[in-house]
Protein backbone atom coordinates (compact mmCIF):
# COMPACT_ATOMS: atom_id res chain seq x y z
CA UNK A 1 0.00 0.00 0.00
CA UNK A 2 1.28 3.51 -0.70
CA UNK A 3 1.12 6.31 1.88
CA UNK A 4 -2.42 7.25 2.76
CA UNK A 5 -3.89 10.04 4.86
CA UNK A 6 -7.24 9.34 6.50
CA UNK A 7 -9.27 12.43 7.36
CA UNK A 8 -12.69 13.10 8.80
CA UNK A 9 -14.70 15.25 6.39
CA UNK A 10 -17.35 16.60 8.74
CA UNK A 11 -17.20 17.59 12.45
CA UNK A 12 -15.44 14.41 13.59
CA UNK A 13 -16.98 11.11 14.71
CA UNK A 14 -17.37 9.89 11.11
CA UNK A 15 -16.09 6.43 12.06
CA UNK A 16 -12.40 6.95 11.26
CA UNK A 17 -11.36 4.42 13.90
CA UNK A 18 -12.95 1.53 12.03
CA UNK A 19 -11.69 2.72 8.62
CA UNK A 20 -8.13 3.09 9.90
CA UNK A 21 -8.37 -0.31 11.55
CA UNK A 22 -9.42 -1.93 8.26
CA UNK A 23 -6.74 -0.23 6.17
CA UNK A 24 -4.05 -0.92 8.76
CA UNK A 25 -3.89 -4.49 7.42
CA UNK A 26 -2.15 -3.07 4.37
CA UNK A 27 0.16 -0.55 6.09
CA UNK A 28 3.46 -0.99 7.95
CA UNK A 29 3.32 2.11 10.11
CA UNK A 30 0.38 4.07 11.51
CA UNK A 31 1.07 7.68 12.47
CA UNK A 32 -1.15 10.19 14.26
CA UNK A 33 -0.20 13.74 13.24
CA UNK A 34 -2.41 16.03 15.35
CA UNK A 35 -4.85 16.46 18.19
CA UNK A 36 -4.64 14.85 21.57
CA UNK A 37 -6.86 13.10 24.06
CA UNK A 38 -9.84 15.02 22.65
CA UNK A 39 -10.10 12.25 20.02
CA UNK A 40 -11.87 8.98 20.75
CA UNK A 41 -11.25 6.38 18.07
CA UNK A 42 -13.56 3.43 18.50
CA UNK A 43 -12.75 -0.03 17.15
CA UNK A 44 -14.78 -3.20 17.69
CA UNK A 45 -12.87 -6.46 17.32
CA UNK A 46 -15.08 -9.49 17.88
CA UNK A 47 -16.80 -8.80 21.20
CA UNK A 48 -14.12 -6.37 22.34
CA UNK A 49 -14.59 -2.62 22.23
CA UNK A 50 -11.50 -0.41 22.21
CA UNK A 51 -11.57 3.38 22.48
CA UNK A 52 -8.19 4.97 21.87
CA UNK A 53 -7.59 8.64 22.57
CA UNK A 54 -3.86 9.15 22.02
CA UNK A 55 -2.36 5.92 20.73
CA UNK A 56 -2.92 5.18 17.02
CA UNK A 57 -5.51 2.47 16.46
CA UNK A 58 -2.87 0.49 14.54
CA UNK A 59 -1.60 -0.71 17.91
CA UNK A 60 -4.45 -3.24 17.92
CA UNK A 61 -2.70 -5.08 15.08
CA UNK A 62 0.28 -7.13 16.24
CA UNK A 63 3.64 -6.13 14.70
CA UNK A 64 2.52 -2.74 13.34
CA UNK A 65 4.62 0.26 14.29
CA UNK A 66 2.72 3.25 15.70
CA UNK A 67 3.84 6.85 15.79
CA UNK A 68 2.65 9.82 17.83
CA UNK A 69 3.71 12.80 15.72
CA UNK A 70 5.22 16.15 16.64
CA UNK A 71 1.87 17.80 15.84
CA UNK A 72 0.12 16.10 18.75
CA UNK A 73 -0.32 17.40 22.28
CA UNK A 74 0.22 14.69 24.88
CA UNK A 75 -1.39 14.23 28.25
CA UNK A 76 1.07 11.82 29.86
CA UNK A 77 -1.37 10.55 32.49
CA UNK A 78 -3.82 9.61 29.74
CA UNK A 79 -1.04 8.08 27.63
CA UNK A 80 0.19 5.79 30.38
CA UNK A 81 -3.35 4.93 31.39
CA UNK A 82 -3.97 3.83 27.81
CA UNK A 83 -0.72 1.85 27.67
CA UNK A 84 -1.56 0.08 30.94
CA UNK A 85 -5.10 -0.65 29.79
CA UNK A 86 -3.84 -2.14 26.52
CA UNK A 87 -1.36 -4.28 28.44
CA UNK A 88 -4.15 -5.61 30.65
CA UNK A 89 -5.93 -6.62 27.46
CA UNK A 90 -2.88 -8.44 26.12
CA UNK A 91 -1.46 -5.71 23.86
CA UNK A 92 2.12 -4.65 24.49
CA UNK A 93 3.38 -1.38 22.99
CA UNK A 94 7.06 -2.19 23.60
CA UNK A 95 9.21 -1.48 20.54
CA UNK A 96 6.05 -0.62 18.59
CA UNK A 97 5.14 2.83 19.88
CA UNK A 98 7.31 5.89 19.27
CA UNK A 99 6.58 9.47 20.27
CA UNK A 100 8.09 12.56 18.71
CA UNK A 101 10.49 14.44 20.97
CA UNK A 102 8.88 17.59 19.62
CA UNK A 103 5.31 16.75 20.61
CA UNK A 104 4.01 19.21 23.17
CA UNK A 105 2.81 18.30 26.63
CA UNK A 106 -0.65 19.01 27.95
CA UNK A 107 0.06 20.18 31.48
CA UNK A 108 -2.52 20.01 34.29
CA UNK A 109 -2.69 23.82 34.21
CA UNK A 110 -3.82 23.72 30.59
CA UNK A 111 -6.95 21.88 31.67
CA UNK A 112 -7.57 24.31 34.53
CA UNK A 113 -7.15 27.30 32.22
CA UNK A 114 -9.49 25.78 29.67
CA UNK A 115 -12.17 25.16 32.27
CA UNK A 116 -11.90 28.74 33.53
CA UNK A 117 -12.07 30.20 30.07
CA UNK A 118 -15.03 28.10 29.03
CA UNK A 119 -16.88 29.07 32.25
CA UNK A 120 -16.25 32.72 31.58
CA UNK A 121 -17.66 32.55 28.04
CA UNK A 122 -21.14 31.57 29.25
CA UNK A 123 -23.46 30.92 26.31
CA UNK A 124 -20.64 31.48 23.81
CA UNK A 125 -18.46 28.68 25.08
CA UNK A 126 -16.97 26.35 22.48
CA UNK A 127 -18.05 23.21 24.31
CA UNK A 128 -14.57 21.68 24.25
CA UNK A 129 -13.77 18.17 25.39
CA UNK A 130 -12.06 19.67 28.46
CA UNK A 131 -8.74 17.99 27.71
CA UNK A 132 -6.65 21.18 27.72
CA UNK A 133 -6.14 21.09 23.96
CA UNK A 134 -6.64 24.80 23.16
CA UNK A 135 -4.35 26.16 25.90
CA UNK A 136 -1.64 23.58 25.05
CA UNK A 137 -1.63 24.55 21.35
CA UNK A 138 -1.81 28.23 22.31
CA UNK A 139 1.45 27.85 24.28
CA UNK A 140 2.99 25.98 21.35
CA UNK A 141 2.18 28.78 18.90
CA UNK A 142 3.16 31.39 21.51
CA UNK A 143 6.56 29.65 21.74
CA UNK A 144 6.30 28.97 25.45
CA UNK A 145 4.99 25.41 25.21
CA UNK A 146 6.72 22.46 26.86
CA UNK A 147 7.94 19.76 24.54
CA UNK A 148 8.49 16.15 25.44
CA UNK A 149 12.23 16.61 24.97
CA UNK A 150 12.24 19.22 27.76
CA UNK A 151 11.84 16.36 30.23
CA UNK A 152 15.43 15.42 29.40
CA UNK A 153 16.55 18.61 31.13
CA UNK A 154 14.65 18.90 34.44
CA UNK A 155 16.06 22.37 35.22
CA UNK A 156 14.91 23.79 31.87
CA UNK A 157 11.60 22.00 32.28
CA UNK A 158 10.98 23.46 35.72
CA UNK A 159 11.93 26.97 34.61
CA UNK A 160 9.45 26.81 31.75
CA UNK A 161 6.68 25.52 34.00
CA UNK A 162 7.39 28.22 36.56
CA UNK A 163 7.32 30.94 33.96
CA UNK A 164 4.07 29.67 32.43
CA UNK A 165 2.39 29.48 35.83
CA UNK A 166 3.48 33.04 36.52
CA UNK A 167 2.22 34.29 33.18
CA UNK A 168 -1.15 32.68 33.79
CA UNK A 169 -1.48 33.79 37.41
CA UNK A 170 -4.15 36.34 36.51
CA UNK A 171 -6.34 33.49 35.32
CA UNK A 172 -5.61 31.30 38.31
CA UNK A 173 -6.51 34.19 40.57
CA UNK A 174 -10.03 34.01 39.21
CA UNK A 175 -10.38 30.64 40.91
CA UNK A 176 -12.22 30.98 44.16
CA UNK A 177 -11.85 27.41 45.33
CA UNK A 178 -8.17 27.29 46.24
CA UNK A 179 -7.18 25.33 43.14
CA UNK A 180 -4.01 27.33 42.59
CA UNK A 181 -1.44 25.27 40.81
CA UNK A 182 2.15 24.97 41.97
CA UNK A 183 5.41 24.13 40.31
CA UNK A 184 5.66 21.09 42.58
CA UNK A 185 2.29 19.69 41.56
CA UNK A 186 2.74 20.42 37.86
CA UNK A 187 6.25 19.05 37.51
CA UNK A 188 5.49 16.11 39.80
CA UNK A 189 2.68 14.91 37.52
CA UNK A 190 5.01 14.93 34.49
CA UNK A 191 8.42 13.99 35.82
CA UNK A 192 7.18 10.79 37.43
CA UNK A 193 6.88 9.42 33.88
CA UNK A 194 10.38 10.51 32.83
CA UNK A 195 11.94 7.06 32.65
CA UNK A 196 8.99 5.51 30.82
CA UNK A 197 8.76 8.41 28.36
CA UNK A 198 12.45 8.26 27.49
CA UNK A 199 12.04 4.72 26.22
CA UNK A 200 9.33 5.88 23.79
CA UNK A 201 10.86 9.13 22.52
CA UNK A 202 12.23 9.17 18.98
CA UNK A 203 12.92 11.26 15.90
CA UNK A 204 9.72 10.21 14.17
CA UNK A 205 10.38 12.17 10.98
CA UNK A 206 13.54 10.15 10.54
CA UNK A 207 11.79 6.84 11.24
CA UNK A 208 8.99 7.61 8.80
CA UNK A 209 11.15 8.94 5.97
CA UNK A 210 13.60 6.05 6.20
CA UNK A 211 10.74 3.55 6.24
CA UNK A 212 9.15 5.15 3.17
CA UNK A 213 12.50 5.15 1.37
CA UNK A 214 12.74 1.42 2.11
CA UNK A 215 9.38 0.76 0.48
CA UNK A 216 7.23 0.63 3.63
CA UNK A 217 3.83 2.24 3.65
CA UNK A 218 2.48 4.69 6.18
CA UNK A 219 -1.11 5.33 7.14
CA UNK A 220 -1.66 8.78 8.63
CA UNK A 221 -4.53 8.59 11.08
CA UNK A 222 -6.23 11.96 11.26
CA UNK A 223 -8.34 12.89 14.27
CA UNK A 224 -11.50 15.06 14.48
CA UNK A 225 -12.90 16.31 11.15
CA UNK A 226 -12.10 19.06 8.64
CA UNK A 227 -14.90 21.30 9.92
CA UNK A 228 -13.03 21.42 13.24
CA UNK A 229 -9.76 22.49 11.55
CA UNK A 230 -8.28 25.63 13.09
CA UNK A 231 -7.92 27.28 9.64
CA UNK A 232 -10.65 25.74 7.51
CA UNK A 233 -13.22 24.79 10.15
CA UNK A 234 -16.07 26.74 11.75
CA UNK A 235 -13.74 29.04 13.71
CA UNK A 236 -13.82 29.68 16.66
CA UNK A 237 -16.09 26.65 17.16
CA UNK A 238 -13.36 24.25 16.21
CA UNK A 239 -10.36 22.52 17.70
CA UNK A 240 -6.86 24.03 17.81
CA UNK A 241 -4.91 21.93 15.31
CA UNK A 242 -4.74 21.43 11.55
CA UNK A 243 -7.10 18.52 11.23
CA UNK A 244 -7.16 18.64 7.42
CA UNK A 245 -4.86 16.53 5.26
CA UNK A 246 -2.01 19.07 5.20
CA UNK A 247 -1.63 18.54 8.94
CA UNK A 248 -0.44 14.99 8.27
CA UNK A 249 2.78 16.40 6.82
CA UNK A 250 3.51 19.17 9.29
CA UNK A 251 2.46 16.91 12.14
CA UNK A 252 4.97 14.17 11.37
CA UNK A 253 7.81 15.66 9.31
CA UNK A 254 6.92 13.83 6.08
CA UNK A 255 6.80 15.95 2.91
CA UNK A 256 3.60 16.31 0.82
CA UNK A 257 5.28 14.72 -2.22
CA UNK A 258 5.30 11.40 -0.33
CA UNK A 259 1.53 11.25 0.14
CA UNK A 260 -0.26 9.12 -2.46
CA UNK A 261 -3.92 9.19 -1.44
CA UNK A 262 -6.20 11.13 0.87
CA UNK A 263 -9.18 9.08 2.06
CA UNK A 264 -12.08 11.16 3.32
CA UNK A 265 -14.34 9.44 5.82
CA UNK A 266 -17.94 10.57 5.24
CA UNK A 267 -20.81 9.61 7.53
CA UNK A 268 -24.08 9.18 5.60
CA UNK A 269 -25.56 11.94 7.77
CA UNK A 270 -23.93 14.69 9.83
CA UNK A 271 -23.17 15.03 13.53
CA UNK A 272 -21.37 17.48 15.73
CA UNK A 273 -20.60 17.71 19.45
CA UNK A 274 -20.03 21.01 21.14
CA UNK A 275 -21.36 24.38 20.05
CA UNK A 276 -21.26 26.18 16.73
CA UNK A 277 -23.27 26.47 13.53
CA UNK A 278 -24.81 23.37 11.95
CA UNK A 279 -27.05 24.30 8.98
CA UNK A 280 -28.60 20.86 8.39
CA UNK A 281 -29.30 20.01 12.04
CA UNK A 282 -32.48 17.94 12.61
CA UNK A 283 -35.31 19.04 14.78
CA UNK A 284 -35.58 17.13 18.06
CA UNK A 285 -37.73 14.14 17.02
CA UNK A 286 -35.54 12.86 14.19
CA UNK A 287 -32.39 13.77 16.08
CA UNK A 288 -33.24 11.41 18.91
CA UNK A 289 -34.14 8.53 16.59
CA UNK A 290 -30.86 8.79 14.65
CA UNK A 291 -28.83 9.37 17.80
CA UNK A 292 -30.18 6.19 19.34
CA UNK A 293 -29.76 4.08 16.21
CA UNK A 294 -26.31 5.48 15.37
CA UNK A 295 -25.18 5.46 19.03
CA UNK A 296 -24.26 9.10 18.64
CA UNK A 297 -22.69 9.83 21.98
CA UNK A 298 -19.19 11.30 22.30
CA UNK A 299 -16.49 8.63 22.69
CA UNK A 300 -14.41 10.99 24.85
CA UNK A 301 -17.00 12.87 26.88
CA UNK A 302 -20.18 10.79 26.49
CA UNK A 303 -22.05 13.93 25.39
CA UNK A 304 -25.06 13.37 23.06
CA UNK A 305 -24.11 14.41 19.53
CA UNK A 306 -26.21 16.84 17.54
CA UNK A 307 -27.44 15.12 14.36
CA UNK A 308 -28.53 16.34 10.91
CA UNK A 309 -28.83 15.56 7.22
CA UNK A 310 -25.89 15.04 4.90
CA UNK A 311 -24.55 18.37 3.67
CA UNK A 312 -22.99 18.24 0.19
CA UNK A 313 -22.05 21.92 0.20
CA UNK A 314 -19.92 21.30 3.27
CA UNK A 315 -18.56 18.02 1.85
CA UNK A 316 -17.50 19.60 -1.46
CA UNK A 317 -15.52 22.13 0.55
CA UNK A 318 -14.02 19.33 2.61
CA UNK A 319 -13.02 17.44 -0.56
CA UNK A 320 -11.35 20.63 -1.79
CA UNK A 321 -9.40 21.66 1.32
CA UNK A 322 -8.21 18.10 1.90
CA UNK A 323 -7.55 17.06 -1.70
CA UNK A 324 -9.60 13.93 -1.12
CA UNK A 325 -9.03 11.16 -3.67
CA UNK A 326 -11.37 8.44 -2.30
CA UNK A 327 -14.29 8.21 0.07
CA UNK A 328 -15.04 5.77 2.87
CA UNK A 329 -18.76 6.00 3.57
CA UNK A 330 -19.86 5.00 7.06
CA UNK A 331 -23.04 4.17 8.97
CA UNK A 332 -25.20 3.45 5.93
CA UNK A 333 -27.36 1.10 8.01
CA UNK A 334 -28.37 3.91 10.40
CA UNK A 335 -30.59 5.33 7.61
CA UNK A 336 -32.30 1.98 6.92
CA UNK A 337 -35.65 2.86 8.54
CA UNK A 338 -36.19 6.27 6.95
CA UNK A 339 -39.01 6.69 4.41
CA UNK A 340 -37.49 9.91 3.04
CA UNK A 341 -33.89 11.03 3.16
CA UNK A 342 -32.84 14.63 2.60
CA UNK A 343 -29.50 15.80 1.24
CA UNK A 344 -28.47 19.45 1.29
CA UNK A 345 -27.35 20.47 -2.20
CA UNK A 346 -27.06 24.27 -1.90
CA UNK A 347 -27.71 26.99 0.68
CA UNK A 348 -30.02 29.99 0.39
CA UNK A 349 -28.70 33.23 1.88
CA UNK A 350 -30.38 36.62 1.50
CA UNK A 351 -32.44 35.08 -1.33
CA UNK A 352 -29.31 34.04 -3.23
CA UNK A 353 -28.35 30.44 -4.01
CA UNK A 354 -24.95 29.63 -2.54
CA UNK A 355 -23.00 26.66 -3.85
CA UNK A 356 -19.67 27.19 -2.12
CA UNK A 357 -19.26 26.66 1.60
CA UNK A 358 -17.75 29.48 3.59
CA UNK A 359 -16.83 29.34 7.25
CA UNK A 360 -18.23 32.79 7.99
CA UNK A 361 -20.21 32.38 11.22
CA UNK A 362 -22.89 34.95 10.40
CA UNK A 363 -23.46 33.26 7.05
CA UNK A 364 -23.66 29.78 8.55
CA UNK A 365 -26.04 30.86 11.29
CA UNK A 366 -28.41 32.52 8.84
CA UNK A 367 -28.31 30.42 5.69
CA UNK A 368 -31.08 27.95 4.87
CA UNK A 369 -30.22 24.55 3.43
CA UNK A 370 -31.86 23.60 0.14
CA UNK A 371 -32.60 19.89 0.10
CA UNK A 372 -33.06 17.20 -2.47
CA UNK A 373 -35.43 14.61 -1.05
CA UNK A 374 -34.98 11.00 -2.01
CA UNK A 375 -36.90 7.85 -1.15
CA UNK A 376 -35.39 5.68 1.57
CA UNK A 377 -34.72 1.96 0.98
CA UNK A 378 -36.54 0.76 4.12
CA UNK A 379 -34.67 -2.55 4.18
CA UNK A 380 -31.89 -3.60 6.50
CA UNK A 381 -28.40 -3.14 5.09
CA UNK A 382 -26.85 -3.94 8.46
CA UNK A 383 -23.82 -6.16 8.20
CA UNK A 384 -23.90 -6.38 4.39
CA UNK A 385 -20.57 -7.19 2.78
CA UNK A 386 -21.41 -7.14 -0.96
CA UNK A 387 -22.25 -4.05 -2.98
CA UNK A 388 -24.54 -5.99 -5.33
CA UNK A 389 -26.74 -7.02 -2.37
CA UNK A 390 -27.53 -3.45 -1.40
CA UNK A 391 -31.08 -2.23 -2.18
CA UNK A 392 -31.15 -0.15 -5.38
CA UNK A 393 -32.18 3.01 -3.49
CA UNK A 394 -29.18 2.70 -1.17
CA UNK A 395 -26.97 2.33 -4.25
CA UNK A 396 -28.62 5.43 -5.74
CA UNK A 397 -27.91 7.38 -2.55
CA UNK A 398 -24.26 6.32 -2.59
CA UNK A 399 -23.86 7.10 -6.29
CA UNK A 400 -25.47 10.49 -5.89
CA UNK A 401 -22.99 11.41 -3.15
CA UNK A 402 -20.05 10.14 -5.17
CA UNK A 403 -21.15 11.97 -8.34
CA UNK A 404 -21.79 15.23 -6.56
CA UNK A 405 -18.40 15.14 -4.85
CA UNK A 406 -16.60 13.87 -7.94
CA UNK A 407 -14.80 11.23 -5.86
CA UNK A 408 -15.13 7.43 -5.92
CA UNK A 409 -16.36 5.48 -2.91
CA UNK A 410 -13.83 2.79 -1.90
CA UNK A 411 -15.52 1.38 1.17
CA UNK A 412 -18.97 1.33 2.76
CA UNK A 413 -19.43 0.53 6.42
CA UNK A 414 -22.67 -1.27 7.34
CA UNK A 415 -22.04 -1.88 11.05
CA UNK A 416 -19.45 -1.31 13.73
CA UNK A 417 -17.65 -4.66 13.38
CA UNK A 418 -14.64 -5.17 11.13
CA UNK A 419 -16.42 -7.57 8.79
CA UNK A 420 -19.54 -5.40 8.44
CA UNK A 421 -17.98 -3.66 5.47
CA UNK A 422 -18.32 -3.50 1.70
CA UNK A 423 -14.97 -3.04 -0.06
CA UNK A 424 -15.29 -1.66 -3.57
P1 LIG B 1 -11.26 20.67 21.87
O1 LIG B 1 -10.61 19.97 20.73
O2 LIG B 1 -11.41 19.81 23.09
O3 LIG B 1 -10.66 21.99 22.13
O4 LIG B 1 -12.79 20.98 21.44
C1 LIG B 1 -13.11 21.93 20.42
C2 LIG B 1 -14.34 21.48 19.65
O5 LIG B 1 -14.00 20.32 18.88
C3 LIG B 1 -15.52 21.08 20.51
O6 LIG B 1 -16.72 21.37 19.82
C4 LIG B 1 -15.38 19.56 20.61
O7 LIG B 1 -16.61 18.93 20.90
C5 LIG B 1 -14.86 19.24 19.23
N1 LIG B 1 -14.06 18.01 19.17
C6 LIG B 1 -12.78 17.84 19.58
N2 LIG B 1 -12.37 16.59 19.36
C7 LIG B 1 -13.38 15.95 18.77
C8 LIG B 1 -13.55 14.63 18.26
O8 LIG B 1 -12.66 13.78 18.30
N3 LIG B 1 -14.76 14.35 17.70
C9 LIG B 1 -15.75 15.29 17.60
N4 LIG B 1 -15.65 16.52 18.08
C10 LIG B 1 -14.46 16.86 18.64
GROMACS .gro file of C-alpha atoms in nm, residues 160-304:
model
  145
  160UNK     CA    1   0.945   2.681   3.175
  161UNK     CA    2   0.668   2.552   3.400
  162UNK     CA    3   0.739   2.822   3.656
  163UNK     CA    4   0.732   3.094   3.396
  164UNK     CA    5   0.407   2.967   3.243
  165UNK     CA    6   0.239   2.948   3.583
  166UNK     CA    7   0.348   3.304   3.652
  167UNK     CA    8   0.222   3.429   3.318
  168UNK     CA    9  -0.115   3.268   3.379
  169UNK     CA   10  -0.148   3.379   3.741
  170UNK     CA   11  -0.415   3.634   3.651
  171UNK     CA   12  -0.634   3.349   3.532
  172UNK     CA   13  -0.561   3.130   3.831
  173UNK     CA   14  -0.651   3.419   4.057
  174UNK     CA   15  -1.003   3.401   3.921
  175UNK     CA   16  -1.038   3.064   4.091
  176UNK     CA   17  -1.222   3.098   4.416
  177UNK     CA   18  -1.185   2.741   4.533
  178UNK     CA   19  -0.817   2.729   4.624
  179UNK     CA   20  -0.718   2.533   4.314
  180UNK     CA   21  -0.401   2.733   4.259
  181UNK     CA   22  -0.144   2.527   4.081
  182UNK     CA   23   0.215   2.497   4.197
  183UNK     CA   24   0.541   2.413   4.031
  184UNK     CA   25   0.566   2.109   4.258
  185UNK     CA   26   0.229   1.969   4.156
  186UNK     CA   27   0.274   2.042   3.786
  187UNK     CA   28   0.625   1.905   3.751
  188UNK     CA   29   0.549   1.611   3.980
  189UNK     CA   30   0.268   1.491   3.752
  190UNK     CA   31   0.501   1.493   3.449
  191UNK     CA   32   0.842   1.399   3.582
  192UNK     CA   33   0.718   1.079   3.743
  193UNK     CA   34   0.688   0.942   3.388
  194UNK     CA   35   1.038   1.051   3.283
  195UNK     CA   36   1.194   0.706   3.265
  196UNK     CA   37   0.899   0.551   3.082
  197UNK     CA   38   0.876   0.841   2.836
  198UNK     CA   39   1.245   0.826   2.749
  199UNK     CA   40   1.204   0.472   2.622
  200UNK     CA   41   0.933   0.588   2.379
  201UNK     CA   42   1.086   0.913   2.252
  202UNK     CA   43   1.223   0.917   1.898
  203UNK     CA   44   1.292   1.126   1.590
  204UNK     CA   45   0.972   1.021   1.417
  205UNK     CA   46   1.038   1.217   1.098
  206UNK     CA   47   1.354   1.015   1.054
  207UNK     CA   48   1.179   0.684   1.124
  208UNK     CA   49   0.899   0.761   0.880
  209UNK     CA   50   1.115   0.894   0.597
  210UNK     CA   51   1.360   0.605   0.620
  211UNK     CA   52   1.074   0.355   0.624
  212UNK     CA   53   0.915   0.515   0.317
  213UNK     CA   54   1.250   0.515   0.137
  214UNK     CA   55   1.274   0.142   0.211
  215UNK     CA   56   0.938   0.076   0.048
  216UNK     CA   57   0.723   0.063   0.363
  217UNK     CA   58   0.383   0.224   0.365
  218UNK     CA   59   0.248   0.469   0.618
  219UNK     CA   60  -0.111   0.533   0.714
  220UNK     CA   61  -0.166   0.878   0.863
  221UNK     CA   62  -0.453   0.859   1.108
  222UNK     CA   63  -0.623   1.196   1.126
  223UNK     CA   64  -0.834   1.289   1.427
  224UNK     CA   65  -1.150   1.506   1.448
  225UNK     CA   66  -1.290   1.631   1.115
  226UNK     CA   67  -1.210   1.906   0.864
  227UNK     CA   68  -1.490   2.130   0.992
  228UNK     CA   69  -1.303   2.142   1.324
  229UNK     CA   70  -0.976   2.249   1.155
  230UNK     CA   71  -0.828   2.563   1.309
  231UNK     CA   72  -0.792   2.728   0.964
  232UNK     CA   73  -1.065   2.574   0.751
  233UNK     CA   74  -1.322   2.479   1.015
  234UNK     CA   75  -1.607   2.674   1.175
  235UNK     CA   76  -1.374   2.904   1.371
  236UNK     CA   77  -1.382   2.968   1.666
  237UNK     CA   78  -1.609   2.665   1.716
  238UNK     CA   79  -1.336   2.425   1.621
  239UNK     CA   80  -1.036   2.252   1.770
  240UNK     CA   81  -0.686   2.403   1.781
  241UNK     CA   82  -0.491   2.193   1.531
  242UNK     CA   83  -0.474   2.143   1.155
  243UNK     CA   84  -0.710   1.852   1.123
  244UNK     CA   85  -0.716   1.864   0.742
  245UNK     CA   86  -0.486   1.653   0.526
  246UNK     CA   87  -0.201   1.907   0.520
  247UNK     CA   88  -0.163   1.854   0.894
  248UNK     CA   89  -0.044   1.499   0.827
  249UNK     CA   90   0.278   1.640   0.682
  250UNK     CA   91   0.351   1.917   0.929
  251UNK     CA   92   0.246   1.691   1.214
  252UNK     CA   93   0.497   1.417   1.137
  253UNK     CA   94   0.781   1.566   0.931
  254UNK     CA   95   0.692   1.383   0.608
  255UNK     CA   96   0.680   1.595   0.291
  256UNK     CA   97   0.360   1.631   0.082
  257UNK     CA   98   0.528   1.472  -0.222
  258UNK     CA   99   0.530   1.140  -0.033
  259UNK     CA  100   0.153   1.125   0.014
  260UNK     CA  101  -0.026   0.912  -0.246
  261UNK     CA  102  -0.392   0.919  -0.144
  262UNK     CA  103  -0.620   1.113   0.087
  263UNK     CA  104  -0.918   0.908   0.206
  264UNK     CA  105  -1.208   1.116   0.332
  265UNK     CA  106  -1.434   0.944   0.582
  266UNK     CA  107  -1.794   1.057   0.524
  267UNK     CA  108  -2.081   0.961   0.753
  268UNK     CA  109  -2.408   0.918   0.560
  269UNK     CA  110  -2.556   1.194   0.777
  270UNK     CA  111  -2.393   1.469   0.983
  271UNK     CA  112  -2.317   1.503   1.353
  272UNK     CA  113  -2.137   1.748   1.573
  273UNK     CA  114  -2.060   1.771   1.945
  274UNK     CA  115  -2.003   2.101   2.114
  275UNK     CA  116  -2.136   2.438   2.005
  276UNK     CA  117  -2.126   2.618   1.673
  277UNK     CA  118  -2.327   2.647   1.353
  278UNK     CA  119  -2.481   2.337   1.195
  279UNK     CA  120  -2.705   2.430   0.898
  280UNK     CA  121  -2.860   2.086   0.839
  281UNK     CA  122  -2.930   2.001   1.204
  282UNK     CA  123  -3.248   1.794   1.261
  283UNK     CA  124  -3.531   1.904   1.478
  284UNK     CA  125  -3.558   1.713   1.806
  285UNK     CA  126  -3.773   1.414   1.702
  286UNK     CA  127  -3.554   1.286   1.419
  287UNK     CA  128  -3.239   1.377   1.608
  288UNK     CA  129  -3.324   1.141   1.891
  289UNK     CA  130  -3.414   0.853   1.659
  290UNK     CA  131  -3.086   0.879   1.465
  291UNK     CA  132  -2.883   0.937   1.780
  292UNK     CA  133  -3.018   0.619   1.934
  293UNK     CA  134  -2.976   0.408   1.621
  294UNK     CA  135  -2.631   0.548   1.537
  295UNK     CA  136  -2.518   0.546   1.903
  296UNK     CA  137  -2.426   0.910   1.864
  297UNK     CA  138  -2.269   0.983   2.198
  298UNK     CA  139  -1.919   1.130   2.230
  299UNK     CA  140  -1.649   0.863   2.269
  300UNK     CA  141  -1.441   1.099   2.485
  301UNK     CA  142  -1.700   1.287   2.688
  302UNK     CA  143  -2.018   1.079   2.649
  303UNK     CA  144  -2.205   1.393   2.539
  304UNK     CA  145  -2.506   1.337   2.306
   0.00000   0.00000   0.00000
